Short mmCIF file of C-alpha atoms in Angstrom, two decimals:
data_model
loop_
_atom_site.label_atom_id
_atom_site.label_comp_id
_atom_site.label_asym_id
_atom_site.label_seq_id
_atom_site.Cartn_x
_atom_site.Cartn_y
_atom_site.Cartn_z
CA UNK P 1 92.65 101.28 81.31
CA UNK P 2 91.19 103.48 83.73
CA UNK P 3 93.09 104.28 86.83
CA UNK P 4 89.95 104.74 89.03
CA UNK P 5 87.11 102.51 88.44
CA UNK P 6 83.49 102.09 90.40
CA UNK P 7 80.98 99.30 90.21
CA UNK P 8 78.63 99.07 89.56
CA UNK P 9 77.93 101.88 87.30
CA UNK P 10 73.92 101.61 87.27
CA UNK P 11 72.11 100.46 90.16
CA UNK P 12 68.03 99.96 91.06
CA UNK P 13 67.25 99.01 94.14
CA UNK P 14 64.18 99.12 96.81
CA UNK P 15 63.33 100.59 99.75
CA UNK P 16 65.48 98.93 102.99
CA UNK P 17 67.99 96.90 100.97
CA UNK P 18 71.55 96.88 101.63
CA UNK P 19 74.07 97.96 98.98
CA UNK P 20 77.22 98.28 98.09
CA UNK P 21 79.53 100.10 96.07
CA UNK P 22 83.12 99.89 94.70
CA UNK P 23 85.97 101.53 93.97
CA UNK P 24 89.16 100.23 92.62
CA UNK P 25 91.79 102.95 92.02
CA UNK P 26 95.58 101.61 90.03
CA UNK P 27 97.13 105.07 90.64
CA UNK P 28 98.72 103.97 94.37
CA UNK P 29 97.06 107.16 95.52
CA UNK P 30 96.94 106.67 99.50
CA UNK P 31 93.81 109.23 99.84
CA UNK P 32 90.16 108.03 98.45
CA UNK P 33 86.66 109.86 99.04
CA UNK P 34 83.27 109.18 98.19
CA UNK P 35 81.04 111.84 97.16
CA UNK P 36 77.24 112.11 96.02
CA UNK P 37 76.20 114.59 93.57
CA UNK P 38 72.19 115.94 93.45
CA UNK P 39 71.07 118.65 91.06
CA UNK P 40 72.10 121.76 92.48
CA UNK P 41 73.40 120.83 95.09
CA UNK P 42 76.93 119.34 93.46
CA UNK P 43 79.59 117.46 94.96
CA UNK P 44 79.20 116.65 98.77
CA UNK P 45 81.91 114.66 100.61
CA UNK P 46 80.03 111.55 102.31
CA UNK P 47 83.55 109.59 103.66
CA UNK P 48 87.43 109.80 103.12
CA UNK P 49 90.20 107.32 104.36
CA UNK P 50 94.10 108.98 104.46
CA UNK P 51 95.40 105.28 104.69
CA UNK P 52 94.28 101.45 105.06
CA UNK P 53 91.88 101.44 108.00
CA UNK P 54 91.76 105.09 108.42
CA UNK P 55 87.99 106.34 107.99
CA UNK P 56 86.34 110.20 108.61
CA UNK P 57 83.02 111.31 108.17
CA UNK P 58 82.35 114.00 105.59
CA UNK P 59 79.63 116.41 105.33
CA UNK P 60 76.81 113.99 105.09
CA UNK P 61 77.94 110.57 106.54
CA UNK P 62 74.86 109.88 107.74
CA UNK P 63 73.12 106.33 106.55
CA UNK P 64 76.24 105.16 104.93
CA UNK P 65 79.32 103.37 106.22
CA UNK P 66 82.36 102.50 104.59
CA UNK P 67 85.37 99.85 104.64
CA UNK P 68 89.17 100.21 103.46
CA UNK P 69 91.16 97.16 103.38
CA UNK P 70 93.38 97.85 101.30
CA UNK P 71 95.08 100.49 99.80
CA UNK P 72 93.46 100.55 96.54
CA UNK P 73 89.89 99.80 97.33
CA UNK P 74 87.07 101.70 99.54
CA UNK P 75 83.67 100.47 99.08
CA UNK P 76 80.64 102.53 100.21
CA UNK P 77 77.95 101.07 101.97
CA UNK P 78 74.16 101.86 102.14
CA UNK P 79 73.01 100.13 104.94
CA UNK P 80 69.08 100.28 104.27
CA UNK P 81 68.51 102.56 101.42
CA UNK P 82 65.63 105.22 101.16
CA UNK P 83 64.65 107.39 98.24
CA UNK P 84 66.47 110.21 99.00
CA UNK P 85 69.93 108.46 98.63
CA UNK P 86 68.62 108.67 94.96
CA UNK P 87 72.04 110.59 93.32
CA UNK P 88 75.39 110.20 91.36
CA UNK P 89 78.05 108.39 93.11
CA UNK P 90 81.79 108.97 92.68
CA UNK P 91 84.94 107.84 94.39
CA UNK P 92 88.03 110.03 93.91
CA UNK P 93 91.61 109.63 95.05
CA UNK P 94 94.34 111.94 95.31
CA UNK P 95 98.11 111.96 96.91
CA UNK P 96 99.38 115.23 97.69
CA UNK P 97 102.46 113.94 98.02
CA UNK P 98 103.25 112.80 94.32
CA UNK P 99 100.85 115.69 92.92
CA UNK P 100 101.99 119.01 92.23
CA UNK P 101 98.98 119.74 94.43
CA UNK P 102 96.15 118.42 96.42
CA UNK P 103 93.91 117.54 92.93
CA UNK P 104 91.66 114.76 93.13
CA UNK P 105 90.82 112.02 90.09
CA UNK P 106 87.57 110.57 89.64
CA UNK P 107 85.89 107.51 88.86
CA UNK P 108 83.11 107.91 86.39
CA UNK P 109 80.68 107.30 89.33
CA UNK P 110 77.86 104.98 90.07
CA UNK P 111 73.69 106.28 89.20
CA UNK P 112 71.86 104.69 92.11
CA UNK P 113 68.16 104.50 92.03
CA UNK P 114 65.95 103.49 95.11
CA UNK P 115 62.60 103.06 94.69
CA UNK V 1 75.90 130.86 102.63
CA UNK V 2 77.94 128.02 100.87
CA UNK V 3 81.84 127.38 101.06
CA UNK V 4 82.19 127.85 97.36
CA UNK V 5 79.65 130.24 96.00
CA UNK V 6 79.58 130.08 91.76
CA UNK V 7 76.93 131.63 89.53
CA UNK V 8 75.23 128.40 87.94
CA UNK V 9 74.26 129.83 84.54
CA UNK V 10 74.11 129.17 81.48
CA UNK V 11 75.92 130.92 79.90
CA UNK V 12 75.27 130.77 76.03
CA UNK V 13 77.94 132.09 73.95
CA UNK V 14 78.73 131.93 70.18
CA UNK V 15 81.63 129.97 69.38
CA UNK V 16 84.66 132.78 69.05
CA UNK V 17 83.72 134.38 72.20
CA UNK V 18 85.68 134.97 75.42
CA UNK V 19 83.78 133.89 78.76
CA UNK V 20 84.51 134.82 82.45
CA UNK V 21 83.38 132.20 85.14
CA UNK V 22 84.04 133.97 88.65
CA UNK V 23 83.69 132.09 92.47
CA UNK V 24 83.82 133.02 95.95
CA UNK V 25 84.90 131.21 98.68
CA UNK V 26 84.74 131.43 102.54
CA UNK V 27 87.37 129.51 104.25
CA UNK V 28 90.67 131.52 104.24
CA UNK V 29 92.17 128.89 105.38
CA UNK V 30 92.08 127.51 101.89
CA UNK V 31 94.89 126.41 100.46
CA UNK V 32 94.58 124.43 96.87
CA UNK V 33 92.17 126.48 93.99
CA UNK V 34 91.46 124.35 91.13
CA UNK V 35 88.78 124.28 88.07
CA UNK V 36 87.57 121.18 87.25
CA UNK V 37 85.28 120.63 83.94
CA UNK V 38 82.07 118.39 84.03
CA UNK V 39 80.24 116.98 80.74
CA UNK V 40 77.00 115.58 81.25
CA UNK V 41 76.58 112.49 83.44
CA UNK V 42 80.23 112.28 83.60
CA UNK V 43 82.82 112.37 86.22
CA UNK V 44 84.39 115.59 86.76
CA UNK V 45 87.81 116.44 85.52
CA UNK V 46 90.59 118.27 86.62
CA UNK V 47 91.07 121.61 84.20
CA UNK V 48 93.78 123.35 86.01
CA UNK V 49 95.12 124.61 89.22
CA UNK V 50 94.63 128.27 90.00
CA UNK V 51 97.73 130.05 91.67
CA UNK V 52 97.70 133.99 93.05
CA UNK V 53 100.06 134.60 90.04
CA UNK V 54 97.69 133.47 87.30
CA UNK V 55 98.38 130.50 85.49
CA UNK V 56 97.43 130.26 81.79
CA UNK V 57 96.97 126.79 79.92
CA UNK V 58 96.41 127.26 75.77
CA UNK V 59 92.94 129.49 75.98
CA UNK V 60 92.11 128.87 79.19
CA UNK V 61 93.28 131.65 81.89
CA UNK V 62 92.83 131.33 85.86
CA UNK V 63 93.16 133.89 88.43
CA UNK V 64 93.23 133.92 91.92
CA UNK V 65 92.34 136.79 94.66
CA UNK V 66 93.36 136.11 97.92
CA UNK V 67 92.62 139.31 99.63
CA UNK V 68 88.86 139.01 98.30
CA UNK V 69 88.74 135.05 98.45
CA UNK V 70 87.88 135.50 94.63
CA UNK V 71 89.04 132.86 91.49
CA UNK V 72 88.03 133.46 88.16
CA UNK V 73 88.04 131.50 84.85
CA UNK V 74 88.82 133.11 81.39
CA UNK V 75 88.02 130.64 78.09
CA UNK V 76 89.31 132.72 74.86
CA UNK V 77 87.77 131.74 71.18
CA UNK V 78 85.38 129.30 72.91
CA UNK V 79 84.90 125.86 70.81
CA UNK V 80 81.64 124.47 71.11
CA UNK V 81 83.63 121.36 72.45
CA UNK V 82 83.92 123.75 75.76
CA UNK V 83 80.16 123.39 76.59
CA UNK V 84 80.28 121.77 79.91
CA UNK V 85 79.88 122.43 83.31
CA UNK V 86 82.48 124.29 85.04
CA UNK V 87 83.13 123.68 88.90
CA UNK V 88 85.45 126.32 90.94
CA UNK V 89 87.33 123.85 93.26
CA UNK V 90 88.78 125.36 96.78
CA UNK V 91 90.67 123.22 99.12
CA UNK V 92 92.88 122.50 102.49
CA UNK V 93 95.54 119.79 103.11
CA UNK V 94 92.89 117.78 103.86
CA UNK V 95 89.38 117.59 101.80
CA UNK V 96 88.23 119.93 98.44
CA UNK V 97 85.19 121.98 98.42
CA UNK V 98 83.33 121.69 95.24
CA UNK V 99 81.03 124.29 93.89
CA UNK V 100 77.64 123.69 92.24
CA UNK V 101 79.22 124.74 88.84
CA UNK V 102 78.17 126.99 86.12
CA UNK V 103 76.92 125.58 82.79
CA UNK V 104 78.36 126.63 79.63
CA UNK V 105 77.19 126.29 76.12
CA UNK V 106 78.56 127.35 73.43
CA UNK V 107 76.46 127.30 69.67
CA UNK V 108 77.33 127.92 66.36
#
């Protein structure tokens, strides 16, 4: 089973609808991100929660909110989606306390089209 | 100029060869140096952690620089299951810093 899962994993949508994504991690990691990945551009850090309720903005928070209720979820939240929120989607969770060091583990992401 | 700066290929090398991936990065406060490995439309991995005194996992070799905020990435007797994306990782206590990668495949 994996230990870090995201759904859905392929996603159309329009113009100005709300959507959501999930993440499910079983690893009892207390640290999860959310990142979007573009063609050369790679990896950018959109949110990250330490611990249950704890949210901070990444690098490009902008148009997207997020929720952590409990430890092993954090859902990402597109509020009214435009085109260029057209990318690869992945959650990742690490625990530097239990790791050897700060390495993150990722979810095998969510493609998001908006039309 | 980005945090983590990595040349994005590819590089196309026979299978056999040895390959050098090197990245820059800017914040010296950094703290945590990894290499992760990327296939195609699929989540990133973790390869291995890169310490100042070299660390060395089967064929793959990983150096960091501190004084010149420099890691590399040595792949002996590539296997053509190495093609992938490789992304030079640098990192504080609190959030990683991902580079763009650089592509690697490796033919026959």
């Amino acid at each position: 089973d994996a230990d870090v899962t995201q759904t859905p994993r392929n996603r159309i949508t329009k113009t100005g609808k709300r959507i959501m994504l999930e993440c499910s991690q079983t690893k009892g990691h207390d640290r999860m991100y959310w990142y979007r990945q573009d063609p050369g551009l790679g990896l950018r850090l959109i949110y990250y929660s330490f611990d249950v309720k704890d949210i901070n903005k990444g690098e490009i928070s902008d148009g997207y909110s997020v929720s952590r209720q409990a430890q092993a979820k954090f859902s990402l939240s597109l509020e009214s989606a435009i085109p260029n929120q057209t990318a690869l989607y992945f959650c990742a969770t690490s625990d530097p306390d239990r790791g050897k060091d700060n390495e993150q583990f990722f979810g095998p992401g969510t493609r998001l089209t908006v039309l | 100029r980005k945090e983590v700066e990595q040349d994005p290929g590819p590089f196309n090398v026979p299978e056999g060869a040895t390959v050098a991936f090197n990245c820059t990065y800017s914040n010296s406060a950094s703290q945590s140096f990894f290499w992760y490995r990327q296939d195609c439309r699929k989540e990133p991995k973790l390869l291995m952690s890169v310490y100042s005194s070299g660390n060395e996992d089967g064929r793959f070799t990983a150096q960091l620089n501190r004084a010149s905020q420099y890691i590399s990435l040595l792949i002996r007797d590539s296997k053509l299951s190495d093609s992938a994306t490789y992304l030079c990782v640098s990192g504080t206590a609190s959030k990683l810093t991902f580079g763009t990668g650089t592509r690697l495949q490796v033919t026959l």
